[in-house]
PDB file of C-alpha atoms in Angstrom:
ATOM      1  CA  MET A   1    -163.957 -12.862  56.473  1.00 40.00           C
ATOM      2  CA  ALA A   2    -167.212 -14.884  56.527  1.00 46.00           C
ATOM      3  CA  SER A   3    -167.295 -17.691  58.956  1.00 56.00           C
ATOM      4  CA  LYS A   4    -168.003 -21.305  57.477  1.00 82.00           C
ATOM      5  CA  SER A   5    -170.799 -23.673  58.768  1.00 91.00           C
ATOM      6  CA  PRO A   6    -170.315 -25.493  61.806  1.00 94.00           C
ATOM      7  CA  ASN A   7    -169.514 -29.077  61.633  1.00 96.00           C
ATOM      8  CA  MET A   8    -168.988 -30.264  65.322  1.00 97.00           C
ATOM      9  CA  PHE A   9    -171.011 -30.270  68.263  1.00 97.00           C
ATOM     10  CA  LEU A  10    -170.730 -31.178  72.169  1.00 98.00           C
ATOM     11  CA  ALA A  11    -173.968 -32.633  73.582  1.00 98.00           C
ATOM     12  CA  PHE A  12    -175.161 -35.534  76.028  1.00 98.00           C
ATOM     13  CA  GLN A  13    -177.384 -38.466  74.338  1.00 98.00           C
ATOM     14  CA  ILE A  14    -181.010 -38.705  75.335  1.00 98.00           C
ATOM     15  CA  THR A  15    -181.035 -42.737  76.254  1.00 97.00           C
ATOM     16  CA  ASP A  16    -183.699 -42.823  79.044  1.00 98.00           C
ATOM     17  CA  PRO A  17    -186.411 -45.255  77.849  1.00 98.00           C
ATOM     18  CA  ASP A  18    -189.501 -43.439  79.561  1.00 98.00           C
ATOM     19  CA  LEU A  19    -188.281 -40.121  77.967  1.00 98.00           C
ATOM     20  CA  ILE A  20    -187.815 -41.685  74.536  1.00 98.00           C
ATOM     21  CA  LYS A  21    -191.187 -43.394  74.886  1.00 98.00           C
ATOM     22  CA  ASN A  22    -192.936 -40.212  75.626  1.00 98.00           C
ATOM     23  CA  LEU A  23    -191.126 -38.358  72.910  1.00 98.00           C
ATOM     24  CA  ARG A  24    -192.032 -41.136  70.361  1.00 97.00           C
ATOM     25  CA  ASN A  25    -195.645 -40.671  71.596  1.00 96.00           C
ATOM     26  CA  ALA A  26    -195.319 -36.773  70.843  1.00 97.00           C
ATOM     27  CA  HIS A  27    -193.997 -37.608  67.326  1.00 97.00           C
ATOM     28  CA  PHE A  28    -197.227 -40.143  66.757  1.00 96.00           C
ATOM     29  CA  ASN A  29    -199.748 -37.595  68.210  1.00 95.00           C
ATOM     30  CA  CYS A  30    -198.461 -34.961  65.587  1.00 95.00           C
ATOM     31  CA  VAL A  31    -198.353 -37.099  62.751  1.00 96.00           C
ATOM     32  CA  VAL A  32    -201.861 -38.374  63.339  1.00 95.00           C
ATOM     33  CA  LYS A  33    -202.921 -34.697  63.241  1.00 94.00           C
ATOM     34  CA  ASP A  34    -201.097 -33.712  59.819  1.00 93.00           C
ATOM     35  CA  HIS A  35    -199.653 -36.955  58.113  1.00 92.00           C
ATOM     36  CA  ARG A  36    -197.323 -34.620  56.244  1.00 91.00           C
ATOM     37  CA  LEU A  37    -195.025 -34.210  59.332  1.00 93.00           C
ATOM     38  CA  LYS A  38    -193.888 -37.755  58.979  1.00 93.00           C
ATOM     39  CA  ASP A  39    -191.451 -36.535  56.356  1.00 91.00           C
ATOM     40  CA  PHE A  40    -190.068 -33.988  59.178  1.00 93.00           C
ATOM     41  CA  ILE A  41    -189.456 -36.322  62.393  1.00 95.00           C
ATOM     42  CA  ASN A  42    -186.221 -36.040  63.927  1.00 95.00           C
ATOM     43  CA  PRO A  43    -185.079 -39.357  64.693  1.00 95.00           C
ATOM     44  CA  LEU A  44    -185.087 -40.537  68.342  1.00 96.00           C
ATOM     45  CA  GLU A  45    -181.896 -42.733  67.167  1.00 96.00           C
ATOM     46  CA  THR A  46    -179.956 -39.089  67.058  1.00 97.00           C
ATOM     47  CA  ALA A  47    -181.986 -37.689  69.981  1.00 98.00           C
ATOM     48  CA  HIS A  48    -179.771 -35.145  72.377  1.00 98.00           C
ATOM     49  CA  VAL A  49    -179.249 -31.806  73.848  1.00 98.00           C
ATOM     50  CA  THR A  50    -176.618 -29.747  72.349  1.00 97.00           C
ATOM     51  CA  LEU A  51    -174.063 -27.983  74.747  1.00 97.00           C
ATOM     52  CA  GLY A  52    -172.188 -26.175  71.966  1.00 96.00           C
ATOM     53  CA  VAL A  53    -171.970 -25.683  68.329  1.00 96.00           C
ATOM     54  CA  PHE A  54    -168.639 -25.018  66.335  1.00 96.00           C
ATOM     55  CA  ARG A  55    -166.125 -25.431  63.321  1.00 96.00           C
ATOM     56  CA  VAL A  56    -163.085 -27.405  63.333  1.00 97.00           C
ATOM     57  CA  GLU A  57    -160.808 -27.756  60.229  1.00 95.00           C
ATOM     58  CA  ILE A  58    -159.781 -31.406  59.846  1.00 93.00           C
ATOM     59  CA  ASP A  59    -155.991 -30.225  60.447  1.00 96.00           C
ATOM     60  CA  ARG A  60    -157.067 -29.018  63.718  1.00 97.00           C
ATOM     61  CA  LEU A  61    -159.217 -31.958  65.094  1.00 97.00           C
ATOM     62  CA  GLU A  62    -156.798 -33.264  67.472  1.00 98.00           C
ATOM     63  CA  GLU A  63    -156.200 -29.885  68.904  1.00 98.00           C
ATOM     64  CA  ALA A  64    -159.856 -29.297  69.291  1.00 98.00           C
ATOM     65  CA  LYS A  65    -159.961 -32.382  71.292  1.00 98.00           C
ATOM     66  CA  LYS A  66    -157.432 -31.506  73.308  1.00 98.00           C
ATOM     67  CA  VAL A  67    -158.984 -28.187  74.266  1.00 98.00           C
ATOM     68  CA  ILE A  68    -162.106 -29.639  75.279  1.00 98.00           C
ATOM     69  CA  LYS A  69    -160.601 -32.241  77.184  1.00 98.00           C
ATOM     70  CA  GLU A  70    -158.535 -29.842  79.376  1.00 98.00           C
ATOM     71  CA  ALA A  71    -161.789 -27.585  79.693  1.00 98.00           C
ATOM     72  CA  PHE A  72    -163.520 -30.599  80.952  1.00 97.00           C
ATOM     73  CA  GLU A  73    -160.705 -31.624  83.539  1.00 97.00           C
ATOM     74  CA  ALA A  74    -160.267 -28.186  84.681  1.00 97.00           C
ATOM     75  CA  ASN A  75    -163.810 -27.774  85.580  1.00 97.00           C
ATOM     76  CA  LEU A  76    -164.543 -31.370  86.704  1.00 96.00           C
ATOM     77  CA  GLU A  77    -166.884 -30.070  89.557  1.00 95.00           C
ATOM     78  CA  GLU A  78    -168.828 -27.673  87.267  1.00 95.00           C
ATOM     79  CA  MET A  79    -169.248 -30.526  84.933  1.00 96.00           C
ATOM     80  CA  LYS A  80    -171.155 -32.450  87.447  1.00 95.00           C
ATOM     81  CA  PRO A  81    -175.081 -31.846  87.165  1.00 95.00           C
ATOM     82  CA  GLU A  82    -176.994 -31.325  90.203  1.00 93.00           C
ATOM     83  CA  GLY A  83    -179.453 -33.949  89.185  1.00 95.00           C
ATOM     84  CA  MET A  84    -181.592 -35.505  86.309  1.00 97.00           C
ATOM     85  CA  ILE A  85    -182.627 -32.801  83.440  1.00 98.00           C
ATOM     86  CA  SER A  86    -186.299 -33.121  83.007  1.00 98.00           C
ATOM     87  CA  PHE A  87    -188.188 -32.111  80.191  1.00 98.00           C
ATOM     88  CA  LYS A  88    -191.667 -30.495  80.113  1.00 97.00           C
ATOM     89  CA  GLY A  89    -193.344 -28.591  77.278  1.00 96.00           C
ATOM     90  CA  LEU A  90    -192.824 -27.952  73.512  1.00 96.00           C
ATOM     91  CA  GLY A  91    -191.249 -24.702  72.139  1.00 94.00           C
ATOM     92  CA  MET A  92    -190.590 -23.754  68.533  1.00 94.00           C
ATOM     93  CA  PHE A  93    -187.775 -22.038  66.681  1.00 92.00           C
ATOM     94  CA  GLY A  94    -189.624 -19.874  64.148  1.00 91.00           C
ATOM     95  CA  ARG A  95    -192.187 -22.061  62.650  1.00 90.00           C
ATOM     96  CA  THR A  96    -190.071 -24.937  61.232  1.00 92.00           C
ATOM     97  CA  VAL A  97    -188.509 -26.425  64.347  1.00 95.00           C
ATOM     98  CA  LEU A  98    -190.618 -28.250  67.267  1.00 96.00           C
ATOM     99  CA  PHE A  99    -188.778 -29.152  70.300  1.00 97.00           C
ATOM    100  CA  ALA A 100    -189.089 -30.448  73.829  1.00 98.00           C
ATOM    101  CA  LYS A 101    -187.965 -28.097  76.501  1.00 97.00           C
ATOM    102  CA  PRO A 102    -186.053 -28.784  79.885  1.00 98.00           C
ATOM    103  CA  ASN A 103    -187.474 -27.437  82.910  1.00 96.00           C
ATOM    104  CA  THR A 104    -184.943 -28.653  85.347  1.00 96.00           C
ATOM    105  CA  GLY A 105    -180.962 -28.422  84.984  1.00 96.00           C
ATOM    106  CA  ILE A 106    -181.154 -25.382  82.767  1.00 96.00           C
ATOM    107  CA  ASP A 107    -178.550 -23.515  84.919  1.00 96.00           C
ATOM    108  CA  TYR A 108    -176.309 -26.434  84.680  1.00 97.00           C
ATOM    109  CA  LEU A 109    -176.690 -26.686  80.739  1.00 97.00           C
ATOM    110  CA  ASN A 110    -175.919 -22.764  80.417  1.00 96.00           C
ATOM    111  CA  ARG A 111    -172.902 -23.146  82.723  1.00 97.00           C
ATOM    112  CA  VAL A 112    -171.414 -26.159  80.682  1.00 97.00           C
ATOM    113  CA  ASN A 113    -172.070 -24.231  77.518  1.00 97.00           C
ATOM    114  CA  GLY A 114    -170.287 -21.229  78.757  1.00 96.00           C
ATOM    115  CA  ILE A 115    -167.208 -23.120  79.937  1.00 97.00           C
ATOM    116  CA  PHE A 116    -166.814 -25.057  76.450  1.00 97.00           C
ATOM    117  CA  LYS A 117    -167.606 -21.763  74.269  1.00 96.00           C
ATOM    118  CA  ALA A 118    -164.934 -19.845  76.274  1.00 96.00           C
ATOM    119  CA  ALA A 119    -162.341 -22.585  75.945  1.00 97.00           C
ATOM    120  CA  LEU A 120    -162.724 -22.870  72.213  1.00 97.00           C
ATOM    121  CA  ALA A 121    -163.020 -19.076  71.504  1.00 95.00           C
ATOM    122  CA  ALA A 122    -159.757 -18.791  73.353  1.00 97.00           C
ATOM    123  CA  HIS A 123    -158.024 -21.120  71.032  1.00 97.00           C
ATOM    124  CA  ASP A 124    -159.484 -19.098  68.042  1.00 96.00           C
ATOM    125  CA  PHE A 125    -161.991 -21.892  66.990  1.00 96.00           C
ATOM    126  CA  ASP A 126    -165.164 -20.649  65.157  1.00 94.00           C
ATOM    127  CA  VAL A 127    -167.716 -20.844  67.806  1.00 94.00           C
ATOM    128  CA  MET A 128    -171.444 -20.434  66.807  1.00 87.00           C
ATOM    129  CA  ASP A 129    -172.561 -17.928  69.440  1.00 70.00           C
ATOM    130  CA  LYS A 130    -176.090 -17.308  68.820  1.00 75.00           C
ATOM    131  CA  SER A 131    -178.065 -17.440  72.229  1.00 86.00           C
ATOM    132  CA  TYR A 132    -177.962 -20.677  73.671  1.00 94.00           C
ATOM    133  CA  ASN A 133    -181.308 -22.462  73.994  1.00 95.00           C
ATOM    134  CA  PRO A 134    -181.177 -26.202  75.152  1.00 97.00           C
ATOM    135  CA  HIS A 135    -183.650 -28.461  73.791  1.00 97.00           C
ATOM    136  CA  ILE A 136    -184.536 -31.879  71.908  1.00 98.00           C
ATOM    137  CA  THR A 137    -185.699 -31.413  68.428  1.00 97.00           C
ATOM    138  CA  LEU A 138    -188.569 -33.261  67.577  1.00 97.00           C
ATOM    139  CA  PHE A 139    -189.592 -32.359  63.997  1.00 96.00           C
ATOM    140  CA  GLN A 140    -187.644 -29.936  61.647  1.00 93.00           C
ATOM    141  CA  VAL A 141    -189.177 -28.767  58.325  1.00 89.00           C
ATOM    142  CA  LYS A 142    -186.215 -28.138  55.928  1.00 81.00           C
ATOM    143  CA  GLY A 143    -185.759 -28.028  52.069  1.00 68.00           C
ATOM    144  CA  ALA A 144    -188.288 -28.352  49.231  1.00 53.00           C
ATOM    145  CA  SER A 145    -190.572 -31.556  50.168  1.00 57.00           C
ATOM    146  CA  GLN A 146    -193.067 -33.173  47.970  1.00 63.00           C
ATOM    147  CA  ASN A 147    -195.783 -32.617  50.318  1.00 63.00           C
ATOM    148  CA  GLU A 148    -195.417 -28.843  50.432  1.00 72.00           C
ATOM    149  CA  LEU A 149    -195.564 -28.387  54.173  1.00 79.00           C
ATOM    150  CA  LYS A 150    -193.495 -25.221  54.840  1.00 85.00           C
ATOM    151  CA  GLU A 151    -194.333 -24.892  58.641  1.00 89.00           C
ATOM    152  CA  ILE A 152    -195.417 -27.067  61.445  1.00 92.00           C
ATOM    153  CA  PRO A 153    -198.944 -26.431  62.239  1.00 91.00           C
ATOM    154  CA  ARG A 154    -199.746 -25.217  65.824  1.00 90.00           C
ATOM    155  CA  GLU A 155    -202.750 -27.161  66.159  1.00 92.00           C
ATOM    156  CA  CYS A 156    -200.796 -30.431  65.698  1.00 91.00           C
ATOM    157  CA  PHE A 157    -198.990 -30.016  69.228  1.00 93.00           C
ATOM    158  CA  GLN A 158    -201.288 -27.545  71.264  1.00 91.00           C
ATOM    159  CA  ASP A 159    -202.645 -30.093  73.342  1.00 91.00           C
ATOM    160  CA  MET A 160    -198.977 -31.215  74.121  1.00 90.00           C
ATOM    161  CA  GLU A 161    -197.595 -27.512  75.114  1.00 88.00           C
ATOM    162  CA  ASP A 162    -197.373 -28.471  78.961  1.00 92.00           C
ATOM    163  CA  GLN A 163    -196.814 -32.198  78.860  1.00 95.00           C
ATOM    164  CA  GLU A 164    -194.240 -33.735  80.969  1.00 97.00           C
ATOM    165  CA  PHE A 165    -192.047 -35.835  78.728  1.00 98.00           C
ATOM    166  CA  GLY A 166    -189.435 -37.296  81.576  1.00 98.00           C
ATOM    167  CA  SER A 167    -185.728 -36.995  82.858  1.00 98.00           C
ATOM    168  CA  GLN A 168    -182.288 -37.861  81.426  1.00 98.00           C
ATOM    169  CA  LYS A 169    -179.316 -38.500  83.526  1.00 97.00           C
ATOM    170  CA  VAL A 170    -176.276 -36.911  82.161  1.00 97.00           C
ATOM    171  CA  GLU A 171    -173.544 -39.100  82.355  1.00 96.00           C
ATOM    172  CA  GLU A 172    -171.137 -38.421  79.567  1.00 97.00           C
ATOM    173  CA  ILE A 173    -170.476 -35.323  77.433  1.00 98.00           C
ATOM    174  CA  GLN A 174    -169.945 -36.218  73.680  1.00 98.00           C
ATOM    175  CA  PHE A 175    -167.631 -34.469  71.035  1.00 98.00           C
ATOM    176  CA  LEU A 176    -169.893 -35.378  67.805  1.00 98.00           C
ATOM    177  CA  SER A 177    -169.286 -34.773  64.130  1.00 97.00           C
ATOM    178  CA  MET A 178    -172.489 -33.489  62.096  1.00 95.00           C
ATOM    179  CA  TYR A 179    -171.247 -35.100  58.719  1.00 93.00           C
ATOM    180  CA  LYS A 180    -169.120 -38.352  59.522  1.00 96.00           C
ATOM    181  CA  LYS A 181    -171.168 -41.438  58.802  1.00 96.00           C
ATOM    182  CA  LYS A 182    -173.529 -42.415  61.809  1.00 95.00           C
ATOM    183  CA  ASP A 183    -172.590 -45.355  64.101  1.00 94.00           C
ATOM    184  CA  GLU A 184    -174.710 -48.694  63.924  1.00 94.00           C
ATOM    185  CA  SER A 185    -177.215 -47.536  66.204  1.00 94.00           C
ATOM    186  CA  GLY A 186    -178.016 -44.684  64.164  1.00 95.00           C
ATOM    187  CA  TYR A 187    -176.344 -42.107  66.533  1.00 97.00           C
ATOM    188  CA  TYR A 188    -173.539 -39.298  65.399  1.00 97.00           C
ATOM    189  CA  TYR A 189    -170.165 -40.103  65.168  1.00 97.00           C
ATOM    190  CA  CYS A 190    -168.396 -39.617  68.256  1.00 98.00           C
ATOM    191  CA  GLU A 191    -164.782 -38.129  68.185  1.00 97.00           C
ATOM    192  CA  ASP A 192    -164.532 -38.072  72.060  1.00 97.00           C
ATOM    193  CA  SER A 193    -166.391 -38.316  75.250  1.00 97.00           C
ATOM    194  CA  TYR A 194    -165.877 -37.254  78.773  1.00 97.00           C
ATOM    195  CA  LYS A 195    -167.630 -39.038  81.692  1.00 96.00           C
ATOM    196  CA  VAL A 196    -169.289 -36.564  84.316  1.00 94.00           C
TER     197      VAL A 196
END
């Protein structure tokens, strides 16, 4: 049976003011080089690092919350980061997604992803288990657009490929909905959260 698309994810929010300022500068520097990119900015109000993507049918939402909470509480020490997660350099998925890459805390991110993935799979939730690649999305070219941009031109970001963007302290992990109405600040609807 073909699996349905994901509708939930686990993440931590990007809130550090210096990191956000530097990500905003990256947006600006790319758009200055190609104005068509302005239509594909990933808004920083939604900036986050995903820790897992999965599908939950509405009648299993409470069960999913319980599974995540129990996995979190059973692995409290593993959930504590060794320090800040810092971001340096840019990467791409194909030619249509441009992102900032973490350069510290990667072991931590992989560990947390593995814990939640195993807990959800053990309870027969549909986990999207492509290889995990933590990142902060900056631009995403999708859908037919008026400006006919099909991919992100490399020359728009070449001079920033090794740039240091800053760091984020992970204070809580959030259980977020992809499709519910965003909150007043423009961030994803939060079903539940777990203080680390």
